[in-house]
PDB file of C-alpha atoms in Angstrom:
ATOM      1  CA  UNK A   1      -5.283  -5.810 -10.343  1.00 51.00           C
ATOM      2  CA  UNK A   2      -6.245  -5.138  -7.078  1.00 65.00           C
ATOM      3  CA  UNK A   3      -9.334  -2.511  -6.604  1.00 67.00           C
ATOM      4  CA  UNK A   4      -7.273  -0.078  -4.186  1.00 72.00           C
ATOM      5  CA  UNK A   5      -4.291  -0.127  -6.959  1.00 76.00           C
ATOM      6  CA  UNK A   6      -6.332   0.711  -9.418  1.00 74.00           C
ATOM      7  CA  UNK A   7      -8.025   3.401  -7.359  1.00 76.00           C
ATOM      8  CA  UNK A   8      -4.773   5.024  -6.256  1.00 81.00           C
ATOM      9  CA  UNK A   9      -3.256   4.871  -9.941  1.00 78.00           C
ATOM     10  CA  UNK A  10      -6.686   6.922 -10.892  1.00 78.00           C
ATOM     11  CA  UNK A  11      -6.152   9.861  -7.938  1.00 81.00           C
ATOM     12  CA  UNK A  12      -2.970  10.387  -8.194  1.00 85.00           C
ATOM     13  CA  UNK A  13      -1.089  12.686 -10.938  1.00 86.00           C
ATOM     14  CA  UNK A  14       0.831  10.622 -13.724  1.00 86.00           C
ATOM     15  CA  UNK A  15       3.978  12.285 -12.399  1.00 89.00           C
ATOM     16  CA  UNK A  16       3.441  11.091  -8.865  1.00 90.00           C
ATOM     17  CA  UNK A  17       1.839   7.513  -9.620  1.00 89.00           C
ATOM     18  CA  UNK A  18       5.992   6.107  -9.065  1.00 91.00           C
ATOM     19  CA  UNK A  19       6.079   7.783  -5.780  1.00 92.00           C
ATOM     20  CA  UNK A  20       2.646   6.281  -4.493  1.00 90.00           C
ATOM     21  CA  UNK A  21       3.729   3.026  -5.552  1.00 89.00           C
ATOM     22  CA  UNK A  22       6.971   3.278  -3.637  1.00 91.00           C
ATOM     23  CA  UNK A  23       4.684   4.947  -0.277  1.00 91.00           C
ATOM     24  CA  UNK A  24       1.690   2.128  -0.629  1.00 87.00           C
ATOM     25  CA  UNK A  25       4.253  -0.274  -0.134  1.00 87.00           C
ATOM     26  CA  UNK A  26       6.244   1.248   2.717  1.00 91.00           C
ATOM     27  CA  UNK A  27       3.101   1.766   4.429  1.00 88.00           C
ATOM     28  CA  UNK A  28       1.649  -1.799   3.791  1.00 84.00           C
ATOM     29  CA  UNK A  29       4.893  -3.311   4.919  1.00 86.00           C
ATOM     30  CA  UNK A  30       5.079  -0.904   8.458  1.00 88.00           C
ATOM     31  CA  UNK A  31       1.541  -0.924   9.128  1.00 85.00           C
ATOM     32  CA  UNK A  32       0.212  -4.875   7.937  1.00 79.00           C
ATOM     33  CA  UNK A  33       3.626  -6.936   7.612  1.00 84.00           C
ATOM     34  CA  UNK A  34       5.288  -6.352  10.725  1.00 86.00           C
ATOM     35  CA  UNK A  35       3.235  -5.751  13.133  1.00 87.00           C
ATOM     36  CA  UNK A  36       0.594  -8.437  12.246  1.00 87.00           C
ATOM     37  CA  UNK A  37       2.599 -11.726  13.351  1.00 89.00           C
ATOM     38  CA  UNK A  38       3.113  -9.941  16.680  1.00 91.00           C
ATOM     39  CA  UNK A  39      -0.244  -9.064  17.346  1.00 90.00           C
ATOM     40  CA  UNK A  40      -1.522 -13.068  16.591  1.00 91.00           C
ATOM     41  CA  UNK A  41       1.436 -14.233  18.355  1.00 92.00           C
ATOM     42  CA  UNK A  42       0.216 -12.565  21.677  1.00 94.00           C
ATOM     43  CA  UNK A  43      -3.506 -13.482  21.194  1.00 94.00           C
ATOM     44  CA  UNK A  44      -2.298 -17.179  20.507  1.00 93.00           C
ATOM     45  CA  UNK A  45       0.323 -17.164  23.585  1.00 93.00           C
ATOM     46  CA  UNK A  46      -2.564 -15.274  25.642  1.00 94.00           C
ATOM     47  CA  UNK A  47      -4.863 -18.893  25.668  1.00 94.00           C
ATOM     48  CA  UNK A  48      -1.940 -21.104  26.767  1.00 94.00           C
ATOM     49  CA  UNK A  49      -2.663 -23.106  29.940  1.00 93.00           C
ATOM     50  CA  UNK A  50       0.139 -24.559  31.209  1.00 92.00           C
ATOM     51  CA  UNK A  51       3.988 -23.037  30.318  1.00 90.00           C
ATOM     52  CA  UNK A  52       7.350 -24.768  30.722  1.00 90.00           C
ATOM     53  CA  UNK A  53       9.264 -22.762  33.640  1.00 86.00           C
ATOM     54  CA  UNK A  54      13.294 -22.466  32.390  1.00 85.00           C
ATOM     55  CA  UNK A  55      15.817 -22.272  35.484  1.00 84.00           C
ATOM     56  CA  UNK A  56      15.823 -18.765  35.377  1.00 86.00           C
ATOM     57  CA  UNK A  57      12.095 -18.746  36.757  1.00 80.00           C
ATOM     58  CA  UNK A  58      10.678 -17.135  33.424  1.00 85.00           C
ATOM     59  CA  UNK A  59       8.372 -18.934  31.723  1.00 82.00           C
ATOM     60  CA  UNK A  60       9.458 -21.042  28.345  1.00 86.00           C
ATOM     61  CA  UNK A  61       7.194 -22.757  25.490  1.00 90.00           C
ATOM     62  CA  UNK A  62       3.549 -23.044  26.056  1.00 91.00           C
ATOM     63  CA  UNK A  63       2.671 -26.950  26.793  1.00 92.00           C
ATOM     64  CA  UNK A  64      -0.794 -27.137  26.563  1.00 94.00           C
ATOM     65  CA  UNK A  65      -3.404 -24.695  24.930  1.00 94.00           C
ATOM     66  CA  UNK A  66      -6.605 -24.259  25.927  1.00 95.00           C
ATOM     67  CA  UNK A  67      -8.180 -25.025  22.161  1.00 94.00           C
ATOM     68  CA  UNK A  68     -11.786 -23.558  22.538  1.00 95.00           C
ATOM     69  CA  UNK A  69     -10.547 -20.121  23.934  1.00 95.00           C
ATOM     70  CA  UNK A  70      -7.978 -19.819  21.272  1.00 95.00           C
ATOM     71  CA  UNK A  71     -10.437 -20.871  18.506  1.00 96.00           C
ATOM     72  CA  UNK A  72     -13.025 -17.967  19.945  1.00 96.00           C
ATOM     73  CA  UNK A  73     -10.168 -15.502  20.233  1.00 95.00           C
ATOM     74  CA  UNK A  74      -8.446 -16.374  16.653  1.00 94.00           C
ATOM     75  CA  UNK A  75     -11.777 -16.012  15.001  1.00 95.00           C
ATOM     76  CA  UNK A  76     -13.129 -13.278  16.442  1.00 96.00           C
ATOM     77  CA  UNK A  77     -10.139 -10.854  15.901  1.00 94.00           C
ATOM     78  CA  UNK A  78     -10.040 -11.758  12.943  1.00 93.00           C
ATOM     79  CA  UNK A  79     -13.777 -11.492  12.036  1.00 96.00           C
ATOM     80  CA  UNK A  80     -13.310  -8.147  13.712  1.00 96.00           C
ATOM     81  CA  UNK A  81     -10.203  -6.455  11.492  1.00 92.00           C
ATOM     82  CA  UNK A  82     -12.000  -7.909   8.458  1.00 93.00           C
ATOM     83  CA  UNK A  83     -15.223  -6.095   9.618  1.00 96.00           C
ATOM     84  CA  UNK A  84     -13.082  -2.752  10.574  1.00 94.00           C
ATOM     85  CA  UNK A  85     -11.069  -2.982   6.920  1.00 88.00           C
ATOM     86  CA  UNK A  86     -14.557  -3.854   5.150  1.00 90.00           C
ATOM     87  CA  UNK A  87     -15.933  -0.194   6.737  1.00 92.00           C
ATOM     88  CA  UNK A  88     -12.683   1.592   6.276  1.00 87.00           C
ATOM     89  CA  UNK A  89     -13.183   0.466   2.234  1.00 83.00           C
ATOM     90  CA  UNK A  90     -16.036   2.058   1.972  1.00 86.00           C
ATOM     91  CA  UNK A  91     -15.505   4.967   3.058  1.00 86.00           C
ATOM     92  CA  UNK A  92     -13.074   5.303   0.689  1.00 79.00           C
ATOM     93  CA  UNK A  93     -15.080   4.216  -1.830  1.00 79.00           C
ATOM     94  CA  UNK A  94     -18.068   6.373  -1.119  1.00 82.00           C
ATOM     95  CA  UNK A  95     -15.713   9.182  -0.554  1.00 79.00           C
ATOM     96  CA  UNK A  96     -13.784   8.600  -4.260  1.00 75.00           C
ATOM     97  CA  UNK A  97     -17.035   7.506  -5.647  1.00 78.00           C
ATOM     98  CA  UNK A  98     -17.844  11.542  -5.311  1.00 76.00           C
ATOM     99  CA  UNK A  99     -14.708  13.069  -6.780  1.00 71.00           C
ATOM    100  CA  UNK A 100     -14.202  14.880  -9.783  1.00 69.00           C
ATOM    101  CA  UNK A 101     -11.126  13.187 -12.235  1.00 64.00           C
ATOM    102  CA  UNK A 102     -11.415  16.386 -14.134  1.00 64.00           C
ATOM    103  CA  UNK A 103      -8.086  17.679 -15.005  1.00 62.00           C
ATOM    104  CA  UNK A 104      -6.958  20.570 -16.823  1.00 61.00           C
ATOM    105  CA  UNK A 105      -3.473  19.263 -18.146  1.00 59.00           C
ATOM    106  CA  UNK A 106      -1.146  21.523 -20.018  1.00 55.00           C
ATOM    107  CA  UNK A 107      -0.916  21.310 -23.424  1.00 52.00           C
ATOM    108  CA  UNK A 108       2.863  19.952 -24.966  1.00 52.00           C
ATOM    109  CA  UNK A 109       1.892  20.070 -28.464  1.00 49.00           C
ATOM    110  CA  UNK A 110       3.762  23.918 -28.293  1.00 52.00           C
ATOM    111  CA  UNK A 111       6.922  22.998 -26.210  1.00 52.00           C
ATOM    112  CA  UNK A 112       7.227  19.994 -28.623  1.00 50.00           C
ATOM    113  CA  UNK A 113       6.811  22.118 -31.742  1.00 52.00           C
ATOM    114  CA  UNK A 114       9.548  24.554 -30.301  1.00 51.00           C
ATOM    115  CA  UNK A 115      11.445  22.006 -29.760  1.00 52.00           C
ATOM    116  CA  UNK A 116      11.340  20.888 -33.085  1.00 50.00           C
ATOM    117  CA  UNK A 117      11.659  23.815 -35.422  1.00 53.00           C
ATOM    118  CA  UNK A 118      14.967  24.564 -33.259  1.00 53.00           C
ATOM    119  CA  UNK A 119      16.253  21.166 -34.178  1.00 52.00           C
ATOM    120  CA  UNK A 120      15.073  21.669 -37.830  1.00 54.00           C
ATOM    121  CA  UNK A 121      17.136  24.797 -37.835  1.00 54.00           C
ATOM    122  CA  UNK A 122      19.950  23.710 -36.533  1.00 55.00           C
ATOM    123  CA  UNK A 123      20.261  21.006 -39.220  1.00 55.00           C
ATOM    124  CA  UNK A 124      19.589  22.991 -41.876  1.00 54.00           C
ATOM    125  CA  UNK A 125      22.426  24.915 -40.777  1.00 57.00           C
ATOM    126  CA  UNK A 126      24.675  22.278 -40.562  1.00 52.00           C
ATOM    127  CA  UNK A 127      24.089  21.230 -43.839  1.00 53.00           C
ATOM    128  CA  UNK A 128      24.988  24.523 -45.267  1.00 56.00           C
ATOM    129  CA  UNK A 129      28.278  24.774 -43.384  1.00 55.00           C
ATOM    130  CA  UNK A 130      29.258  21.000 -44.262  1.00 54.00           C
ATOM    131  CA  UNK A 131      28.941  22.204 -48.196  1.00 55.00           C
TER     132      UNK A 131
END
């Protein structure tokens, strides 16, 4: 299991851990899905050379790329957002790293016991009525 999963299942309340699933993976796929083949698509297109012109005097497919610009660009991006996500992790890390998981929860041993004797009682009193 993933370090950040595990890290968000230990923050978050056991009633909310469902709903931080369901937002983690909303945010992943709006923030690293969709908009990551978009952004490589334009650095790629951004080192083509020579482009096909269509009839309607836009340009078409790229033809020829130049290779060594596109292998600096390619690289270095993504050199860069691993750098960038490698900081942003620690941060987290450092900042988690100093909280306190100390939690006072409720107790449900009463509730429960309530519960319980009620249920106790009211089949006792069935019993009687059935005889």
């Amino acid at each position: 299991m993933p370090g950040q999963i595990m890290m968000q299942f230990r923050i978050v309340d056991v009633d909310l851990k469902n709903l931080c699933a369901a937002v983690t993976s909303i945010a992943v796929a709006a923030f690293g899905w969709l908009p990551g083949p978009i952004f490589m698509g334009s650095i790629v297109d951004s080192t083509c050379r020579l482009w096909r012109q269509l009839a309607c005097g836009e340009h078409g497919a790229c033809l020829l790329y130049d290779t060594d610009q596109f292998r600096w660009k390619f690289f270095v991006t993504a050199a860069s957002l691993k750098v960038l996500m490698g900081l942003l992790d620690s941060v987290v890390v450092w900042r988690v790293w100093r909280l306190s998981f100390d939690r006072g929860h409720p107790s449900t041993k009463e509730p429960l016991q309530l519960e319980l004797s009620t249920r106790q009682s009211s089949t006792a009193e069935l019993v009687e009525t059935n005889k």
